[in-house]
């Protein structure tokens, strides 16, 4: 009886203490470490040294070396004049189509996301260039902020993605397979958003561009070819077997330095140093969460929480679609409160036994999780992209929220398609598995 009472108290502390600390404004890593410390001190007969061992073991993984490399390459390409060249190239492609500026926004965010892997960076880089032209072309304030804020989230889904690297590390799955599985879902999101933008422009009578000009396209392609080449070099090198995802991250850094410093010459040596320092801070922010989440995940495992949830599913005989629907609802809620990196590292060890119990492919589930959390980046009230847009465009939240609604609906429809049609994620993986 005393054992059951102790487990009951432990479960309440493990569930409510992190939630309370987050609501009080504590950083995610401190919330996880504080909860782990309380559990180890008062509920478990485990020496505190285990906390240190688990923290260091969580970051002592070869795959995590890709994180600082991709962060540095993305920051460098973002500050090195790449975004304006990408915008010019995509606009040269869509120039003769109704809604060309909106389509250019989505297309550029997709390509830039394949370079930076960062949703906030994509919103900031493309937003500074596209917001004013969108407004001048006749798009209202709600639509302009909505399309920029939501399009930036594609960066989390389209490879190479930091979120996928973290999921692959937490789930011990092949990161290269996750990258290739994310291609179609990312393009599907962009495609559905593009269809909506086209009909929005037609309905509003917006015609902002002239006809397609081949000379302009060639000029924009020549100017932006080095920027466009980065995703092909990274992904092509991985799937051709030339290098692993971690090695590809290192190659991307060298490529980014050569392009921004020596070819485009848009960044100085001092600017290069500043980018390195900024990337160092970003890396520290990510890896300290990795270490703290490793401790919390270990506590969940040794406490038997995943096993209890699996037995609960077996007892009630839930169908796989019901389990996935419940997980989607949970992740959409969590995505509004936590950044994708934190959510993936905390929830992956908890959810993996559940999806394995109902026979879901773990590569497929990684994409489901990534798409879910990308939606949280622009879902009110706490989506990070929303606050980036507010600071960038000086628009009140009351004007940003309505513009996000159609894009949230589009992304949720995409999520349901990705969840219940596994082939969208897994079709390409059959050629490399």
Coordinates of C-alpha atoms in Angstrom, one line a residue:
X1 CA 0.0 0.0 0.0
X2 CA 2.8 2.4 0.9
X3 CA 4.5 1.6 -2.5
X4 CA 1.4 2.4 -4.4
X5 CA 0.9 5.7 -2.5
X6 CA 4.5 6.6 -3.2
X7 CA 4.1 5.9 -6.9
X8 CA 0.9 8.0 -7.0
X9 CA 2.7 11.0 -5.4
X10 CA 5.6 10.6 -7.8
X11 CA 3.3 10.7 -10.8
X12 CA 1.6 13.8 -9.5
X13 CA 4.9 15.6 -8.9
X14 CA 6.3 14.5 -12.3
X15 CA 3.2 15.8 -14.0
X16 CA 2.3 19.0 -12.1
X17 CA 5.7 20.4 -11.0
X18 CA 7.0 20.9 -14.6
X19 CA 3.7 22.5 -15.6
X20 CA 3.7 24.8 -12.7
X21 CA 7.3 25.9 -13.2
X22 CA 6.7 26.6 -16.9
X23 CA 3.6 28.7 -16.1
X24 CA 5.7 30.7 -13.7
X25 CA 8.2 31.5 -16.5
X26 CA 11.1 29.2 -15.7
X27 CA 13.3 28.2 -18.6
X28 CA 12.6 24.7 -20.0
X29 CA 16.0 23.2 -19.0
X30 CA 15.7 24.6 -15.4
X31 CA 12.2 23.2 -15.1
X32 CA 13.3 19.7 -16.1
X33 CA 16.4 19.7 -13.9
X34 CA 14.4 21.1 -10.9
X35 CA 11.8 18.4 -11.3
X36 CA 14.4 15.7 -11.7
X37 CA 16.2 16.9 -8.5
X38 CA 13.0 16.9 -6.5
X39 CA 12.2 13.3 -7.6
X40 CA 15.7 12.0 -6.9
X41 CA 15.8 13.6 -3.5
X42 CA 12.4 12.8 -2.1
X43 CA 11.0 9.9 -4.1
X44 CA 13.8 7.7 -5.4
X45 CA 16.6 5.8 -3.9
X46 CA 19.1 6.8 -6.5
X47 CA 22.4 8.7 -5.9
X48 CA 22.5 12.2 -7.3
X49 CA 25.6 11.4 -9.3
X50 CA 23.3 9.5 -11.7
X51 CA 21.9 12.9 -12.7
X52 CA 25.3 14.1 -13.9
X53 CA 26.0 10.8 -15.6
X54 CA 22.7 10.9 -17.5
X55 CA 23.2 14.6 -18.5
X56 CA 26.6 13.9 -20.0
X57 CA 25.4 10.7 -21.7
X58 CA 22.6 12.6 -23.3
X59 CA 24.9 14.9 -25.2
X60 CA 27.7 12.4 -25.8
X61 CA 26.2 11.3 -29.2
X62 CA 27.8 11.6 -32.6
X63 CA 24.6 12.7 -34.3
X64 CA 24.3 15.8 -32.1
X65 CA 27.5 17.2 -33.7
X66 CA 25.3 18.1 -36.7
X67 CA 23.4 20.6 -34.6
X68 CA 26.1 23.3 -34.2
X69 CA 27.2 22.9 -37.8
X70 CA 23.8 23.3 -39.3
X71 CA 23.0 26.2 -36.9
X72 CA 26.2 28.0 -38.0
X73 CA 25.6 27.4 -41.7
X74 CA 22.0 28.5 -41.5
X75 CA 22.9 31.7 -39.6
X76 CA 25.7 32.5 -42.0
X77 CA 23.5 32.0 -45.1
X78 CA 20.8 34.0 -43.5
X79 CA 22.9 37.0 -42.9
X80 CA 25.0 36.7 -46.0
X81 CA 22.6 38.2 -48.5
X82 CA 21.1 34.8 -49.5
X83 CA 17.5 35.6 -48.7
X84 CA 17.2 38.5 -51.2
X85 CA 18.7 36.4 -54.0
X86 CA 16.2 33.6 -53.2
X87 CA 13.3 36.0 -53.3
X88 CA 14.4 37.3 -56.7
X89 CA 14.7 33.8 -58.1
X90 CA 11.4 32.5 -56.9
X91 CA 9.7 35.8 -58.0
X92 CA 11.1 35.3 -61.5
X93 CA 9.5 31.8 -61.6
X94 CA 6.0 32.9 -60.3
X95 CA 6.0 36.4 -61.8
X96 CA 3.2 35.7 -64.3
X97 CA 0.9 33.9 -61.9
X98 CA -2.0 35.5 -59.9
X99 CA -0.9 35.8 -56.3
X100 CA 2.8 35.8 -57.3
X101 CA 4.1 37.7 -54.3
X102 CA 2.2 35.3 -51.9
X103 CA 3.5 32.3 -53.8
X104 CA 7.0 33.8 -53.8
X105 CA 6.8 34.1 -50.0
X106 CA 5.9 30.5 -49.5
X107 CA 8.4 29.3 -52.1
X108 CA 11.2 31.3 -50.7
X109 CA 10.5 30.3 -47.1
X110 CA 10.6 26.6 -48.2
X111 CA 13.9 27.0 -50.0
X112 CA 15.4 29.2 -47.2
X113 CA 14.1 26.6 -44.6
X114 CA 16.1 24.0 -46.5
X115 CA 19.2 26.2 -45.9
X116 CA 18.7 27.5 -42.4
X117 CA 16.5 24.8 -40.7
X118 CA 15.2 27.5 -38.4
X119 CA 11.6 28.7 -38.4
X120 CA 12.2 32.1 -36.6
X121 CA 15.2 32.9 -38.8
X122 CA 13.1 32.2 -41.9
X123 CA 10.3 34.5 -40.7
X124 CA 12.9 37.3 -39.9
X125 CA 14.9 36.9 -43.1
X126 CA 12.1 36.7 -45.6
X127 CA 9.7 38.9 -43.7
X128 CA 12.0 41.9 -43.9
X129 CA 12.1 41.6 -47.7
X130 CA 8.5 40.5 -48.5
X131 CA 6.2 42.3 -46.0
X132 CA 6.2 45.8 -47.6
X133 CA 5.8 44.5 -51.2
X134 CA 2.9 42.3 -50.1
X135 CA 1.1 45.3 -48.6
X136 CA 1.8 47.5 -51.6
X137 CA 0.4 44.9 -53.9
X138 CA -3.0 45.0 -52.2
X139 CA -2.7 42.2 -49.6
X140 CA -4.3 43.2 -46.3
X141 CA -2.4 43.3 -43.0
X142 CA -3.9 40.1 -41.7
X143 CA -3.0 38.1 -44.8
X144 CA 0.5 39.5 -45.1
X145 CA 1.5 38.7 -41.5
X146 CA -0.4 35.4 -41.7
X147 CA 1.4 34.1 -44.7
X148 CA 4.9 35.1 -43.5
X149 CA 4.4 33.8 -40.0
X150 CA 3.0 30.4 -41.1
X151 CA 5.4 29.9 -44.1
X152 CA 8.4 30.2 -41.8
X153 CA 7.3 27.0 -40.0
X154 CA 7.9 24.9 -43.2
X155 CA 11.6 25.2 -42.2
X156 CA 11.0 22.7 -39.4
X157 CA 9.6 20.1 -41.8
X158 CA 11.7 20.5 -44.9
X159 CA 15.2 18.9 -44.6
X160 CA 17.8 19.4 -43.3
X161 CA 15.9 20.0 -40.0
X162 CA 17.3 20.4 -36.5
X163 CA 14.0 19.0 -35.1
X164 CA 14.6 15.8 -37.1
X165 CA 18.1 15.5 -35.9
X166 CA 17.0 15.7 -32.3
X167 CA 14.1 13.2 -32.9
X168 CA 16.6 10.8 -34.6
X169 CA 18.9 11.1 -31.6
X170 CA 16.1 10.6 -29.0
X171 CA 14.5 7.8 -30.9
X172 CA 17.8 6.2 -32.1
X173 CA 16.5 6.4 -35.7
X174 CA 18.3 7.1 -39.0
X175 CA 18.5 10.9 -39.5
X176 CA 19.1 10.5 -43.3
X177 CA 15.8 8.5 -43.5
X178 CA 14.0 11.2 -41.5
X179 CA 15.3 13.9 -43.9
X180 CA 14.1 12.1 -47.0
X181 CA 10.7 11.3 -45.3
X182 CA 10.2 15.0 -44.7
X183 CA 10.5 16.1 -48.3
X184 CA 7.0 15.3 -49.5
X185 CA 5.2 16.5 -46.3
X186 CA 7.1 19.8 -46.5
X187 CA 6.3 20.2 -50.2
X188 CA 2.6 19.3 -49.5
X189 CA 2.3 22.0 -46.9
X190 CA 3.8 24.5 -49.4
X191 CA 1.6 23.3 -52.2
X192 CA -1.7 23.5 -50.3
X193 CA -0.8 27.0 -49.0
X194 CA 0.0 28.0 -52.6
X195 CA -3.4 26.8 -53.8
X196 CA -5.1 28.9 -51.1
X197 CA -3.0 32.0 -52.0
X198 CA -3.9 31.7 -55.7
X199 CA -7.6 31.6 -55.1
X200 CA -7.3 34.4 -52.4
X201 CA -5.6 36.6 -55.0
X202 CA -8.3 35.7 -57.6
X203 CA -11.1 36.5 -55.2
X204 CA -9.6 39.8 -54.2
X205 CA -8.7 40.8 -57.7
X206 CA -5.0 41.1 -56.9
X207 CA -2.7 41.0 -60.0
X208 CA 0.7 42.2 -58.9
X209 CA 3.0 40.9 -61.6
X210 CA 3.5 40.8 -65.4
X211 CA 4.2 37.8 -67.6
X212 CA 7.0 35.4 -67.2
X213 CA 10.3 36.8 -68.6
X214 CA 12.9 34.2 -69.5
X215 CA 15.7 36.7 -69.4
X216 CA 14.8 37.8 -65.9
X217 CA 14.7 34.1 -64.9
X218 CA 18.1 33.4 -66.3
X219 CA 19.6 36.5 -64.6
X220 CA 18.0 35.6 -61.2
X221 CA 19.2 32.0 -61.6
X222 CA 22.8 33.0 -62.4
X223 CA 22.8 35.3 -59.3
X224 CA 21.2 32.8 -57.0
X225 CA 22.7 29.6 -58.2
X226 CA 25.1 29.3 -55.2
X227 CA 22.4 29.8 -52.7
X228 CA 20.1 27.3 -54.5
X229 CA 23.0 24.8 -54.6
X230 CA 23.3 24.2 -50.8
X231 CA 20.3 21.9 -50.2
X232 CA 21.2 19.9 -53.3
X233 CA 24.8 19.5 -52.1
X234 CA 23.8 18.5 -48.6
X235 CA 20.9 16.1 -49.5
X236 CA 22.6 14.8 -52.6
X237 CA 25.8 14.0 -50.7
X238 CA 23.9 12.1 -48.0
X239 CA 21.8 10.0 -50.4
X240 CA 24.7 9.4 -52.7
X241 CA 26.5 7.9 -49.8
X242 CA 29.3 10.5 -50.0
X243 CA 28.9 11.6 -46.4
X244 CA 26.6 11.1 -43.3
X245 CA 24.2 13.7 -42.1
X246 CA 26.7 14.8 -39.5
X247 CA 29.5 15.1 -42.1
X248 CA 27.1 16.9 -44.4
X249 CA 26.6 19.5 -41.6
X250 CA 30.3 20.1 -41.6
X251 CA 30.4 20.4 -45.4
X252 CA 27.5 22.9 -45.2
X253 CA 29.6 25.2 -43.0
X254 CA 32.5 25.2 -45.4
X255 CA 30.2 25.8 -48.3
X256 CA 28.4 28.7 -46.5
X257 CA 31.7 30.4 -45.7
X258 CA 32.9 30.1 -49.3
X259 CA 29.7 31.4 -50.7
X260 CA 29.0 34.3 -48.3
X261 CA 32.6 35.5 -47.8
X262 CA 34.4 34.8 -51.1
X263 CA 31.7 34.6 -53.8
X264 CA 28.9 37.0 -52.8
X265 CA 31.2 39.0 -50.5
X266 CA 28.2 40.1 -48.4
X267 CA 29.9 39.4 -45.0
X268 CA 33.1 40.5 -43.5
X269 CA 35.6 38.6 -41.3
X270 CA 34.1 40.4 -38.3
X271 CA 30.6 39.5 -39.4
X272 CA 31.8 35.9 -39.8
X273 CA 33.1 36.0 -36.2
X274 CA 29.8 37.4 -34.9
X275 CA 27.8 34.7 -36.7
X276 CA 30.1 32.1 -35.0
X277 CA 29.5 33.6 -31.6
X278 CA 25.8 33.8 -32.2
X279 CA 25.7 30.1 -33.3
X280 CA 27.7 29.1 -30.2
X281 CA 25.0 30.6 -28.0
X282 CA 22.2 28.9 -30.0
X283 CA 24.1 25.6 -29.7
X284 CA 24.4 26.0 -26.0
X285 CA 20.7 26.7 -25.7
X286 CA 19.8 23.6 -27.6
X287 CA 22.3 21.2 -25.9
X288 CA 21.5 22.2 -22.4
X289 CA 17.9 21.3 -23.1
X290 CA 19.1 18.0 -24.6
X291 CA 21.0 17.3 -21.4
X292 CA 18.1 18.2 -19.1
X293 CA 15.5 16.4 -21.2
X294 CA 17.8 13.3 -21.0
X295 CA 17.5 13.2 -17.2
X296 CA 13.8 13.7 -17.3
X297 CA 13.3 11.0 -20.0
X298 CA 15.4 8.6 -17.9
X299 CA 13.2 9.3 -14.9
X300 CA 10.1 8.6 -16.9
X301 CA 11.5 5.3 -18.1
X302 CA 12.7 4.0 -14.7
X303 CA 9.4 5.1 -13.2
X304 CA 7.6 2.9 -15.7
X305 CA 5.3 5.6 -17.1
X306 CA 5.6 4.5 -20.8
X307 CA 4.9 0.9 -19.8
X308 CA 1.8 2.0 -17.8
X309 CA 0.5 3.9 -20.8
X310 CA 1.0 0.9 -23.1
X311 CA -0.9 -1.4 -20.7
X312 CA -3.7 1.2 -20.6
X313 CA -4.0 1.2 -24.4
X314 CA -4.0 -2.6 -24.4
X315 CA -6.7 -2.7 -21.7
X316 CA -9.1 -0.4 -23.6
X317 CA -8.2 -1.9 -27.0
X318 CA -7.8 1.5 -28.7
X319 CA -7.5 1.5 -32.5
X320 CA -4.3 2.9 -34.0
X321 CA -6.1 5.8 -35.6
X322 CA -7.5 6.7 -32.1
X323 CA -4.1 6.7 -30.5
X324 CA -2.6 8.8 -33.3
X325 CA -5.5 11.3 -33.0
X326 CA -5.0 11.6 -29.3
X327 CA -1.2 12.1 -29.8
X328 CA -1.9 14.7 -32.5
X329 CA -4.2 16.6 -30.1
X330 CA -1.5 16.5 -27.3
X331 CA 1.3 17.6 -29.6
X332 CA -0.8 20.5 -31.1
X333 CA -1.4 21.7 -27.5
X334 CA 2.3 21.2 -26.4
X335 CA 3.5 22.9 -29.6
X336 CA 1.7 26.1 -28.5
X337 CA 3.6 26.1 -25.2
X338 CA 7.1 24.7 -26.0
X339 CA 9.6 25.1 -28.8
X340 CA 9.9 22.0 -31.0
X341 CA 13.3 21.0 -29.7
X342 CA 12.2 20.9 -26.1
X343 CA 8.9 19.1 -27.0
X344 CA 10.7 16.4 -29.0
X345 CA 13.3 15.7 -26.4
X346 CA 10.7 15.5 -23.6
X347 CA 7.9 13.6 -25.3
X348 CA 9.7 11.2 -27.7
X349 CA 10.7 8.6 -25.0
X350 CA 7.2 8.8 -23.6
X351 CA 5.3 8.4 -26.9
X352 CA 7.5 5.9 -28.7
X353 CA 6.2 2.9 -26.7
X354 CA 2.6 3.9 -27.5
X355 CA 3.1 4.2 -31.2
X356 CA 5.2 1.0 -31.3
X357 CA 2.4 -0.8 -29.5
X358 CA -0.1 0.0 -32.3
X359 CA 2.4 -0.7 -35.1
X360 CA 3.3 2.8 -36.3
X361 CA 6.6 3.1 -38.2
X362 CA 9.0 5.3 -36.2
X363 CA 10.2 7.2 -39.2
X364 CA 6.6 8.0 -40.1
X365 CA 5.9 9.0 -36.5
X366 CA 9.0 11.3 -36.5
X367 CA 7.4 13.2 -39.4
X368 CA 4.0 13.3 -37.7
X369 CA 5.7 14.8 -34.6
X370 CA 7.6 17.3 -36.6
X371 CA 4.6 18.5 -38.6
X372 CA 2.6 18.8 -35.4
X373 CA 5.2 21.0 -33.7
X374 CA 5.8 23.1 -36.7
X375 CA 2.1 24.1 -36.5
X376 CA 2.7 25.2 -32.9
X377 CA 5.2 27.7 -34.0
X378 CA 2.5 29.9 -35.4
X379 CA -0.5 28.9 -33.3
X380 CA -1.9 31.5 -30.8
X381 CA -1.3 32.5 -28.1
X382 CA 2.4 31.5 -27.6
X383 CA 3.7 30.5 -31.1
X384 CA 7.3 31.9 -31.3
X385 CA 6.8 33.0 -34.9
X386 CA 3.9 35.2 -33.9
X387 CA 6.2 37.2 -31.6
X388 CA 8.9 37.4 -34.2
X389 CA 6.3 38.8 -36.7
X390 CA 5.0 41.3 -34.1
X391 CA 8.4 42.7 -33.4
X392 CA 9.4 42.8 -37.1
X393 CA 6.2 44.3 -38.6
X394 CA 5.0 46.3 -35.6
X395 CA 1.5 44.9 -36.0
X396 CA -0.7 44.2 -32.9
X397 CA -1.5 40.6 -32.1
X398 CA -5.2 41.3 -32.6
X399 CA -4.4 41.8 -36.3
X400 CA -2.0 38.9 -36.6
X401 CA -4.3 36.2 -35.1
X402 CA -7.1 36.4 -37.7
X403 CA -4.7 36.1 -40.6
X404 CA -3.3 32.9 -39.2
X405 CA -6.6 31.0 -39.1
X406 CA -6.7 29.8 -42.7
X407 CA -3.1 28.7 -42.6
X408 CA -3.6 26.8 -39.3
X409 CA -6.5 25.0 -41.0
X410 CA -4.4 24.2 -44.1
X411 CA -1.6 22.8 -41.9
X412 CA -4.0 20.7 -39.8
X413 CA -5.5 19.2 -43.0
X414 CA -1.9 18.4 -44.1
X415 CA -1.2 16.9 -40.7
X416 CA -4.2 14.5 -41.0
X417 CA -3.1 13.5 -44.5
X418 CA 0.4 12.8 -43.3
X419 CA -0.8 10.9 -40.2
X420 CA -3.3 8.6 -42.0
X421 CA -1.5 8.2 -45.3
X422 CA 1.9 6.9 -44.3
X423 CA 3.1 6.7 -48.0
X424 CA 3.4 10.5 -48.1
X425 CA 6.3 10.2 -45.7
X426 CA 7.6 6.7 -46.4
X427 CA 7.4 6.5 -50.2
X428 CA 10.8 7.9 -50.9
X429 CA 12.5 6.0 -48.0
X430 CA 11.9 2.7 -49.7
X431 CA 14.6 3.6 -52.3
X432 CA 17.3 4.2 -49.6
X433 CA 16.4 1.7 -46.9

